[in-house]
mmCIF file with all atom_site columns, C-alpha atoms in Angstrom:
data_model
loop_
_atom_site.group_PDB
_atom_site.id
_atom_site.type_symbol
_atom_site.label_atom_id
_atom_site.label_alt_id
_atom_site.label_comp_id
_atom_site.label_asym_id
_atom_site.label_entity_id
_atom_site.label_seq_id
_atom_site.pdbx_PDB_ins_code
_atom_site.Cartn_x
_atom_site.Cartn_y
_atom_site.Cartn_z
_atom_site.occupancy
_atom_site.B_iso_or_equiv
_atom_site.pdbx_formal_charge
_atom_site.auth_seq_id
_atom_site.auth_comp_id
_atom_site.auth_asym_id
_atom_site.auth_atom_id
_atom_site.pdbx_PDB_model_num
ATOM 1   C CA . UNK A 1 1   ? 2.952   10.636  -2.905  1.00 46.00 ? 128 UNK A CA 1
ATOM 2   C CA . UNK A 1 2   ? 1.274   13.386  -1.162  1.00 45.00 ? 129 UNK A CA 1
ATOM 3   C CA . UNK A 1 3   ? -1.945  13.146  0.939   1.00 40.00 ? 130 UNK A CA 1
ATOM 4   C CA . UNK A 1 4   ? -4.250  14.560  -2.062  1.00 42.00 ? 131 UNK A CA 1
ATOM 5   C CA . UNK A 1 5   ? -2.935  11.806  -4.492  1.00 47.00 ? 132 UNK A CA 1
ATOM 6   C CA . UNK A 1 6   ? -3.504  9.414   -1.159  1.00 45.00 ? 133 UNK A CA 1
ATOM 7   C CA . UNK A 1 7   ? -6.992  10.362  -0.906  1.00 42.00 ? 134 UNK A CA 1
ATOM 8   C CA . UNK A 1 8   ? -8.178  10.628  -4.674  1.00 47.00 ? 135 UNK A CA 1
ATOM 9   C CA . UNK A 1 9   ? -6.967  7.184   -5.091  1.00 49.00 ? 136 UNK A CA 1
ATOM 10  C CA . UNK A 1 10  ? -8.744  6.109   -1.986  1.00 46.00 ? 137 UNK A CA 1
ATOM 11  C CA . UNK A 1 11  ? -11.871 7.347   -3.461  1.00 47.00 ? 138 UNK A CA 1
ATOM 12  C CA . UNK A 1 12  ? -11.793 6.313   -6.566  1.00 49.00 ? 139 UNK A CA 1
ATOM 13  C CA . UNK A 1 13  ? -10.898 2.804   -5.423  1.00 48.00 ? 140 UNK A CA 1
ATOM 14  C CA . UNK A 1 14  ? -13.982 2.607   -3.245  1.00 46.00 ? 141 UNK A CA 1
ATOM 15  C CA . UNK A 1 15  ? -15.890 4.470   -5.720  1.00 48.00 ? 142 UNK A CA 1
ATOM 16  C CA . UNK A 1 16  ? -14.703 1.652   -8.309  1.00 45.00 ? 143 UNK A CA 1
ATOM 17  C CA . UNK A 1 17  ? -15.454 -0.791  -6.314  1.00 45.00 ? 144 UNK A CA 1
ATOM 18  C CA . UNK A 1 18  ? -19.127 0.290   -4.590  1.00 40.00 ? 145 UNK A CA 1
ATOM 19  C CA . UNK A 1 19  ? -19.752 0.463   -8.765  1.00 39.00 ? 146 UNK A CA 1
ATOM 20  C CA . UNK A 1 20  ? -18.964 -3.114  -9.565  1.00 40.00 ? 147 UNK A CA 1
ATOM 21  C CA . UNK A 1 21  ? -20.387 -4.808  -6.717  1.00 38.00 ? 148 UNK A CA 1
ATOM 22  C CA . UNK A 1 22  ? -24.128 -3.343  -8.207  1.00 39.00 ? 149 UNK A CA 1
ATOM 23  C CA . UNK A 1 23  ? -26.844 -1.776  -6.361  1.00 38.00 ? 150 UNK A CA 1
ATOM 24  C CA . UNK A 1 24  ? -27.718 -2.589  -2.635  1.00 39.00 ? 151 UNK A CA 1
ATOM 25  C CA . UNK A 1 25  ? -24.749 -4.755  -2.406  1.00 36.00 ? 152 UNK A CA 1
ATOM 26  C CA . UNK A 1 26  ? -22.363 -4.024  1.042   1.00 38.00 ? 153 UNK A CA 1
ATOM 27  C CA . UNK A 1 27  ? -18.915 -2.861  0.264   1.00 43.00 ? 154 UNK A CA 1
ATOM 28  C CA . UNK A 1 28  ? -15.864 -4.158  2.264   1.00 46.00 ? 155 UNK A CA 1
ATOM 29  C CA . UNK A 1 29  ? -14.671 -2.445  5.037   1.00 49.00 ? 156 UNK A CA 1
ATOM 30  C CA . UNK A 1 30  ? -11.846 -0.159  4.544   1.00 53.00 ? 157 UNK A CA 1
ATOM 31  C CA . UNK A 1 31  ? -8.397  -0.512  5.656   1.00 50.00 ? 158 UNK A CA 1
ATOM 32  C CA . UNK A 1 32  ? -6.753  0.000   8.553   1.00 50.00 ? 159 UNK A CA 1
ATOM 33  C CA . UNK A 1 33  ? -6.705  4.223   9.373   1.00 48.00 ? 160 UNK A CA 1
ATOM 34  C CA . UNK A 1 34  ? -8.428  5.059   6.142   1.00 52.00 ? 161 UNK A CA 1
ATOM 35  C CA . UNK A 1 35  ? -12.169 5.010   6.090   1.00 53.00 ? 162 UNK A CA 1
ATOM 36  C CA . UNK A 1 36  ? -13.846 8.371   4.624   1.00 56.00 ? 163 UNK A CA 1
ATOM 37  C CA . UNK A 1 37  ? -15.605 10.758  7.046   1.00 59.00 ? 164 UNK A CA 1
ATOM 38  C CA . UNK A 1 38  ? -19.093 9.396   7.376   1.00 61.00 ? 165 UNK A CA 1
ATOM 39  C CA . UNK A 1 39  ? -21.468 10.208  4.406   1.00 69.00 ? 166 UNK A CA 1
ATOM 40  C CA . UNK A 1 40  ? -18.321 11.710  1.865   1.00 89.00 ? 167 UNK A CA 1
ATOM 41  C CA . UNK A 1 41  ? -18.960 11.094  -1.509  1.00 93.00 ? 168 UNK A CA 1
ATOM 42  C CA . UNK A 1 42  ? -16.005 12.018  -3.945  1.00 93.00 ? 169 UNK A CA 1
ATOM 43  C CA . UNK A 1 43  ? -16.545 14.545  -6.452  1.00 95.00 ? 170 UNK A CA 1
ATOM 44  C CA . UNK A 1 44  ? -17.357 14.103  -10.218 1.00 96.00 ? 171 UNK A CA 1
ATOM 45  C CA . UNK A 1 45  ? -14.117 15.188  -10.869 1.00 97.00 ? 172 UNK A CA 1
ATOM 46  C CA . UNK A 1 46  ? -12.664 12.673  -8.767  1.00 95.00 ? 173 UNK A CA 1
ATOM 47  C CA . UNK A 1 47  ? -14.601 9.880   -9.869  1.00 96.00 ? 174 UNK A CA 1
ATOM 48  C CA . UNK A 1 48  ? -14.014 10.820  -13.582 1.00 97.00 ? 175 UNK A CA 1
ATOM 49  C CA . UNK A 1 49  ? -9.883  11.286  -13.227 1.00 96.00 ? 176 UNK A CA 1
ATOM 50  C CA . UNK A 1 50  ? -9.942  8.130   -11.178 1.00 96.00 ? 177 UNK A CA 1
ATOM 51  C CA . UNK A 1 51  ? -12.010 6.077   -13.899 1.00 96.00 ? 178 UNK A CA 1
ATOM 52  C CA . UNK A 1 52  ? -10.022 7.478   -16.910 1.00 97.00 ? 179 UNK A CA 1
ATOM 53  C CA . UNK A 1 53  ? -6.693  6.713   -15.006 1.00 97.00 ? 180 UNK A CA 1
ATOM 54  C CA . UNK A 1 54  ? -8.144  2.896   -14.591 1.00 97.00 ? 181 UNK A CA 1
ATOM 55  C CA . UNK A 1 55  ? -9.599  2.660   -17.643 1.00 97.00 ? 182 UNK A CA 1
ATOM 56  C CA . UNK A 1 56  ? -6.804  4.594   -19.697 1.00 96.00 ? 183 UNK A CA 1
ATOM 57  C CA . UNK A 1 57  ? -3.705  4.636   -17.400 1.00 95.00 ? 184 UNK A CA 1
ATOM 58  C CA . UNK A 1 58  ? -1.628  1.219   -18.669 1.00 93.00 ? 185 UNK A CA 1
ATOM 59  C CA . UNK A 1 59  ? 1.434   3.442   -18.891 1.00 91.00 ? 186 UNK A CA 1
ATOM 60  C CA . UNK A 1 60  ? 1.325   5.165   -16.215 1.00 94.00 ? 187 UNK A CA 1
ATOM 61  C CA . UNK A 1 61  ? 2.554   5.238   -12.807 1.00 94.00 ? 188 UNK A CA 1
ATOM 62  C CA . UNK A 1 62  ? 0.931   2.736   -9.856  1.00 96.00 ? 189 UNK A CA 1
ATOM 63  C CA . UNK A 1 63  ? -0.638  4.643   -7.714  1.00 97.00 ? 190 UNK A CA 1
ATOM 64  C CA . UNK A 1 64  ? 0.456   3.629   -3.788  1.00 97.00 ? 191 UNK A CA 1
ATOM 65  C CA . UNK A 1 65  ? -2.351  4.718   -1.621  1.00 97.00 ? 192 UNK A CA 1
ATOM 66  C CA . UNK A 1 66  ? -0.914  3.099   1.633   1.00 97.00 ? 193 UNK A CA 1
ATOM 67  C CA . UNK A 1 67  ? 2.310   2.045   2.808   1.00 98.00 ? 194 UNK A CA 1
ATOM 68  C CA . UNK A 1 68  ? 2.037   1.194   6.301   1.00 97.00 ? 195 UNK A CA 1
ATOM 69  C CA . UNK A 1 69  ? 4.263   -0.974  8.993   1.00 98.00 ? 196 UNK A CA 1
ATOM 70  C CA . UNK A 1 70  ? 1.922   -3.889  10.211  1.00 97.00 ? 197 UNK A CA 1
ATOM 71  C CA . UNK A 1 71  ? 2.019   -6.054  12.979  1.00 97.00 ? 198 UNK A CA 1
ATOM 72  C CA . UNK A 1 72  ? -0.741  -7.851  12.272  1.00 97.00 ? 199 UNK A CA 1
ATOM 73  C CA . UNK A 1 73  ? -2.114  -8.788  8.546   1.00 96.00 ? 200 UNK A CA 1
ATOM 74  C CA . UNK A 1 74  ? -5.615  -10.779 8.227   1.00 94.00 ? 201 UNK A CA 1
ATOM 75  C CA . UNK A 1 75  ? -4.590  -13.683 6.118   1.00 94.00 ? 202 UNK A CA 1
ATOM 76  C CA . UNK A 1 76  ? -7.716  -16.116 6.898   1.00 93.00 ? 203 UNK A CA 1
ATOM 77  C CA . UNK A 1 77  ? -9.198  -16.042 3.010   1.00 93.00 ? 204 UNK A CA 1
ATOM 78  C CA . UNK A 1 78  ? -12.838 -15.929 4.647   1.00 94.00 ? 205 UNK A CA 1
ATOM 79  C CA . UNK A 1 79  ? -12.761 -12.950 6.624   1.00 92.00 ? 206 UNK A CA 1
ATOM 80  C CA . UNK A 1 80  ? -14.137 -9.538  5.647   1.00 93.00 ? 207 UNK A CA 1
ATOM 81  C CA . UNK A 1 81  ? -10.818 -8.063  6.736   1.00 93.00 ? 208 UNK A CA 1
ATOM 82  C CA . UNK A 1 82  ? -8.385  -10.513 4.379   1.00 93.00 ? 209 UNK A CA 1
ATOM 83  C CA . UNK A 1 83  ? -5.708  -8.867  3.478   1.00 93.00 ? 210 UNK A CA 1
ATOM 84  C CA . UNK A 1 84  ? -6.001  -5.851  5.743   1.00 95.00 ? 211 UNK A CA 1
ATOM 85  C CA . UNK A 1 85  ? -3.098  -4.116  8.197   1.00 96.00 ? 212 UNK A CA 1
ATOM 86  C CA . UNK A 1 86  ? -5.342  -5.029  11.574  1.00 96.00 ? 213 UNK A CA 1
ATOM 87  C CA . UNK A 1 87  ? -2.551  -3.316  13.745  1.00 97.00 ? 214 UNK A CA 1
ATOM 88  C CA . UNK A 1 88  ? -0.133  -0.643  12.686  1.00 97.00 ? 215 UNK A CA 1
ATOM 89  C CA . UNK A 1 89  ? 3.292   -0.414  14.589  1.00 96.00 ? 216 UNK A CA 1
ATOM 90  C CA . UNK A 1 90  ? 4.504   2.369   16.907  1.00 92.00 ? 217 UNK A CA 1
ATOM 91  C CA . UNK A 1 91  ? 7.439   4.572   15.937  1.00 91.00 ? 218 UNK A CA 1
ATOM 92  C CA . UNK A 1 92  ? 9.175   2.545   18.103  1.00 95.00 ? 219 UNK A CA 1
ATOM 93  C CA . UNK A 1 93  ? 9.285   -1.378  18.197  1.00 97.00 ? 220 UNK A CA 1
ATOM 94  C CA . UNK A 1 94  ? 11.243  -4.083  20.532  1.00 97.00 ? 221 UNK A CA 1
ATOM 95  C CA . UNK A 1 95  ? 14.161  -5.832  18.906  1.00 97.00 ? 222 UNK A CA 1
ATOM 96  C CA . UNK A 1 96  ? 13.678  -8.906  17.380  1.00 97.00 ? 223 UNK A CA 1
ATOM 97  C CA . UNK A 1 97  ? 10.069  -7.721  16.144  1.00 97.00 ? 224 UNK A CA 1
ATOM 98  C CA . UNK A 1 98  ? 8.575   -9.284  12.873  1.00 96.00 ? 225 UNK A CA 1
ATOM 99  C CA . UNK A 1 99  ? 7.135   -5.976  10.870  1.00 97.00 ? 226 UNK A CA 1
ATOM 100 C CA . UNK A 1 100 ? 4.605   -6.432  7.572   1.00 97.00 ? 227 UNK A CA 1
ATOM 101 C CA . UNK A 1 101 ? 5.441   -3.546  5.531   1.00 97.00 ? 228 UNK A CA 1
ATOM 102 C CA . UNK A 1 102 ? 1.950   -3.673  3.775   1.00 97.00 ? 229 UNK A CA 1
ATOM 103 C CA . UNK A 1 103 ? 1.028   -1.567  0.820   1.00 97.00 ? 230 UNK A CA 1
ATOM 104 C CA . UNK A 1 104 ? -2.156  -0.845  -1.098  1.00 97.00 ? 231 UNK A CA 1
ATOM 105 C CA . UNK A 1 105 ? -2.003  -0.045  -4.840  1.00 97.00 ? 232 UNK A CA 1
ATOM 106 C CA . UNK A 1 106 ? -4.567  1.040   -7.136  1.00 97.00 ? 233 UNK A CA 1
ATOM 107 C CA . UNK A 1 107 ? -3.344  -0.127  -10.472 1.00 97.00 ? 234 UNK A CA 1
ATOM 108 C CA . UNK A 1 108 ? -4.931  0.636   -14.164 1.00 97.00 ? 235 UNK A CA 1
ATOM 109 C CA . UNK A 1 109 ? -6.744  -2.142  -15.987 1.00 96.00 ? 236 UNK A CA 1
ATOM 110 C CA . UNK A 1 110 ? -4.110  -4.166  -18.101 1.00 94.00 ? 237 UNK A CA 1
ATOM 111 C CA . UNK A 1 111 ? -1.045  -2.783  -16.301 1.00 95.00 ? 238 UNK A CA 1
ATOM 112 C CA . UNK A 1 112 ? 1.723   -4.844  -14.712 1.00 94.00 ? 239 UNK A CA 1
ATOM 113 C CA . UNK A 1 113 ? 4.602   -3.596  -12.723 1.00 96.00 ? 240 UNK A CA 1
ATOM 114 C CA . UNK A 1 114 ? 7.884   -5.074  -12.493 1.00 95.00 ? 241 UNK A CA 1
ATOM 115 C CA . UNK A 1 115 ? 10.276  -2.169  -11.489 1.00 96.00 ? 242 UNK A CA 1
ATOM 116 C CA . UNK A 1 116 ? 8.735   -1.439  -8.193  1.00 97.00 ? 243 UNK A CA 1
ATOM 117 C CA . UNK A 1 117 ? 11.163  -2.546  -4.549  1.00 97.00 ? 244 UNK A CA 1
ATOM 118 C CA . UNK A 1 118 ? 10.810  -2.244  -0.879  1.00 97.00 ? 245 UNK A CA 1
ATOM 119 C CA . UNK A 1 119 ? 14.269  -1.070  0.000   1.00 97.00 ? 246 UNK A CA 1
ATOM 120 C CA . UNK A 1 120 ? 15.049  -1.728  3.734   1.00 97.00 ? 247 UNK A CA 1
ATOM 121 C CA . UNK A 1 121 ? 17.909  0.847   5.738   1.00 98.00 ? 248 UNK A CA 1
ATOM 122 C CA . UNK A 1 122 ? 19.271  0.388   8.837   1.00 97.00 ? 249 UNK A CA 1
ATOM 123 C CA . UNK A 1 123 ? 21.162  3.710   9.472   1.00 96.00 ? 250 UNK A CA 1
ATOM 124 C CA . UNK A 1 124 ? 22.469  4.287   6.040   1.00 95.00 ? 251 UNK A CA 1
ATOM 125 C CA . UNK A 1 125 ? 23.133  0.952   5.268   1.00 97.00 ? 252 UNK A CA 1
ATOM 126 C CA . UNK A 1 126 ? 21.328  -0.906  2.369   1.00 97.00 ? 253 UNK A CA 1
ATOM 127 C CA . UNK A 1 127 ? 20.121  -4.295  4.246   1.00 96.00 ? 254 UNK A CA 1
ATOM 128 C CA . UNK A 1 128 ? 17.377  -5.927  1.654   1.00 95.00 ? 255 UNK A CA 1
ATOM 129 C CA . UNK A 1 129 ? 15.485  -5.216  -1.249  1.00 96.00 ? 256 UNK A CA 1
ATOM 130 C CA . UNK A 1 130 ? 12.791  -7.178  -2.000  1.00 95.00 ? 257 UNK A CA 1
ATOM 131 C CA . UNK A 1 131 ? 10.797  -6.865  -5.291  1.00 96.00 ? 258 UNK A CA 1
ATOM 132 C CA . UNK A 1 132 ? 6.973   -5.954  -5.872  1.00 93.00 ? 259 UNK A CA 1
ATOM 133 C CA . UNK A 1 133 ? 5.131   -7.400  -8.986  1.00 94.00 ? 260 UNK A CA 1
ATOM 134 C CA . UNK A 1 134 ? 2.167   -5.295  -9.658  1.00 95.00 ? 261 UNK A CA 1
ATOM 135 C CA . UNK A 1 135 ? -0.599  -6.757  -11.867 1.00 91.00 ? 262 UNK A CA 1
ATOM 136 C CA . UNK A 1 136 ? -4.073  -6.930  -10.624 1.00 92.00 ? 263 UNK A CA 1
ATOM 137 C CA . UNK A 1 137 ? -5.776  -4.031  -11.422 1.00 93.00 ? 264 UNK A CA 1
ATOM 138 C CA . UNK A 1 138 ? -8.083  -1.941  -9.396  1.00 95.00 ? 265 UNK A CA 1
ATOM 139 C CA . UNK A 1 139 ? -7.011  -2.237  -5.627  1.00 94.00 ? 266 UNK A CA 1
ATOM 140 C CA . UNK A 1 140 ? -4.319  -4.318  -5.245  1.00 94.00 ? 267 UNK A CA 1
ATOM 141 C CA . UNK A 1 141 ? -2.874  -5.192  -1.124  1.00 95.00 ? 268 UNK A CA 1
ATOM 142 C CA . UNK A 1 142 ? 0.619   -6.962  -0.766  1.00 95.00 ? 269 UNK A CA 1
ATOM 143 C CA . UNK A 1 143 ? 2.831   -7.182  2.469   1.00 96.00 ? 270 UNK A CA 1
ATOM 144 C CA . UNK A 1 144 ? 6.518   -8.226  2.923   1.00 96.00 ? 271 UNK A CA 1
ATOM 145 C CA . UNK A 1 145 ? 7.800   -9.099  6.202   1.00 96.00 ? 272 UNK A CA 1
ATOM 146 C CA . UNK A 1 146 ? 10.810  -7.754  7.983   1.00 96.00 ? 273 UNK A CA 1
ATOM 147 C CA . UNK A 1 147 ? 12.550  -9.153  11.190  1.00 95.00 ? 274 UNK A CA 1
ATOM 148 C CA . UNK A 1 148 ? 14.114  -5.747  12.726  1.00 96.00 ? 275 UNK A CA 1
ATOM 149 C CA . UNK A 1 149 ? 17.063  -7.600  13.999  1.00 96.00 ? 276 UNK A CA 1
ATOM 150 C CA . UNK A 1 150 ? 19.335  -4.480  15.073  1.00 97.00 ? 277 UNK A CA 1
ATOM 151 C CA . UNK A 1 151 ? 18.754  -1.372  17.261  1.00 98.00 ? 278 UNK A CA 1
ATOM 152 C CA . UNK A 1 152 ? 18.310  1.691   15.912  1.00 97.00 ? 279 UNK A CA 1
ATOM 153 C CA . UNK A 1 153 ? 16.655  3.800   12.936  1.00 98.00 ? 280 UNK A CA 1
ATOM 154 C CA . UNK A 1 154 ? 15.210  1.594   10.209  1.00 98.00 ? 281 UNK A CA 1
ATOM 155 C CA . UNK A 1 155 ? 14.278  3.234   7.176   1.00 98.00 ? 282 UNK A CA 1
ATOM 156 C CA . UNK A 1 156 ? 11.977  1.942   4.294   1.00 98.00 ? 283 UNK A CA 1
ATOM 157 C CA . UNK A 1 157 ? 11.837  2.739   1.253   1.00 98.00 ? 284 UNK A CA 1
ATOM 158 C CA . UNK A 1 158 ? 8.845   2.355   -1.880  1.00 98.00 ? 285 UNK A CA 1
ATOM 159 C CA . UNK A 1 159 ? 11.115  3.005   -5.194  1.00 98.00 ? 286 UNK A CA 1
ATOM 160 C CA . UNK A 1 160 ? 9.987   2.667   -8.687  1.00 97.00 ? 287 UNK A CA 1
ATOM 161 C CA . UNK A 1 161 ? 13.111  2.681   -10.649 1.00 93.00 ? 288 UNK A CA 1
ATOM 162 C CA . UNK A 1 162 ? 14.746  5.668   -9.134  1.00 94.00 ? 289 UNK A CA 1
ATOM 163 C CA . UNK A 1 163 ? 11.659  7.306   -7.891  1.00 96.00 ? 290 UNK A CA 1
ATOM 164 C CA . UNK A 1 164 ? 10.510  7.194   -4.469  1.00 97.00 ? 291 UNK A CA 1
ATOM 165 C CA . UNK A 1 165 ? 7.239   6.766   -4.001  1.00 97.00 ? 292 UNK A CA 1
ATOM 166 C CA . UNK A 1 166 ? 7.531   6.376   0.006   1.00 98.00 ? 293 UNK A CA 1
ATOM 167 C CA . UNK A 1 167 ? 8.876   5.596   2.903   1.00 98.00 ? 294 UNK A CA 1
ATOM 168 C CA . UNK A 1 168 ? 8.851   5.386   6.672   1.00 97.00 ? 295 UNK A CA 1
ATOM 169 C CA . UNK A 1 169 ? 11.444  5.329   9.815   1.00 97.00 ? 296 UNK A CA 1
ATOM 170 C CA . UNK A 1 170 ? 10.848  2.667   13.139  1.00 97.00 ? 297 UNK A CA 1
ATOM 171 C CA . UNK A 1 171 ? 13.034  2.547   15.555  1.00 97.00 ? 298 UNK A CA 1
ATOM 172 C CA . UNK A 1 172 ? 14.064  -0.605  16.988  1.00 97.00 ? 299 UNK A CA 1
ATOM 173 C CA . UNK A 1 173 ? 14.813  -0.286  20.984  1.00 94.00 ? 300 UNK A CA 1
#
């Protein structure tokens, strides 16, 4: 998914959301290496393609607006960061090291994914896939957690059937 897709779903998801907490009320903060540039405000257009593709999008594609390698994920439930990457990893990590490979969807009211995977490489071999099920709509956040348990080049991989949506390389020293 290219940057422009990245940031249009970005917007509309914080658009979305600033819309159904009401007037006056505080949105949460954004995630990790993503908050807007001080006073942006997306477009009409953006808003309006974002709110048909929520509102009308049930068959289409999920939308991944982050996919991001995680050290640390908020899990305490009463935090204003739950569910949030809090650290990102390095391109390179120490052996042994315990990676979230956290995503963050925006998904179309009524939609439910079950043909989404997080395909994990080391060199060109096929170590794990693990499978995503998509079905809260608006901004959805999900993690799965990866010991990197050999040196050199992991690769990950976002697939939705046979498209890839993503991926990313660490290397394990």
């Amino acid at each position: 998914m290219n940057s422009a897709k990245r940031v249009l779903c970005l917007c509309c998801c914080l658009g979305i959301c600033a819309f159904a907490q009401g007037p006056g009320a505080t949105p949460p903060p954004p995630p990790s290496g993503s908050a807007p540039s001080s006073g942006s405000v997306p477009s009409r257009d953006e808003i309006r393609r974002a709110l048909d593709y929520y509102f009308y999008g049930k068959n289409s594609p999920p939308a991944l607006v982050e996919f991001l390698p995680c050290l640390k994920v908020d899990i305490q439930k009463s935090s204003e960061t739950y569910s949030q990457c809090l650290e990102i990893a390095k391109n390179s990590v120490p052996l042994n090291t315990r990676v979230n490979l956290w995503t963050m969807w925006y998904l179309p009211q009524g939609s439910r994914y079950e043909d989404v995977v997080l395909q994990a490489f080391w060199g060109e071999q096929l170590r794990s896939t693990e499978d995503y099920s998509l079905n809260t709509s608006g901004r959805f956040r999900t993690w799965k957690t990866v010991n990197l348990n050999k040196k050199g080049i992991w690769t990950f991989k976002i697939m939705q059937g046979t498209q890839e949506l993503d991926s990313l390389k660490l290397s394990v020293d």
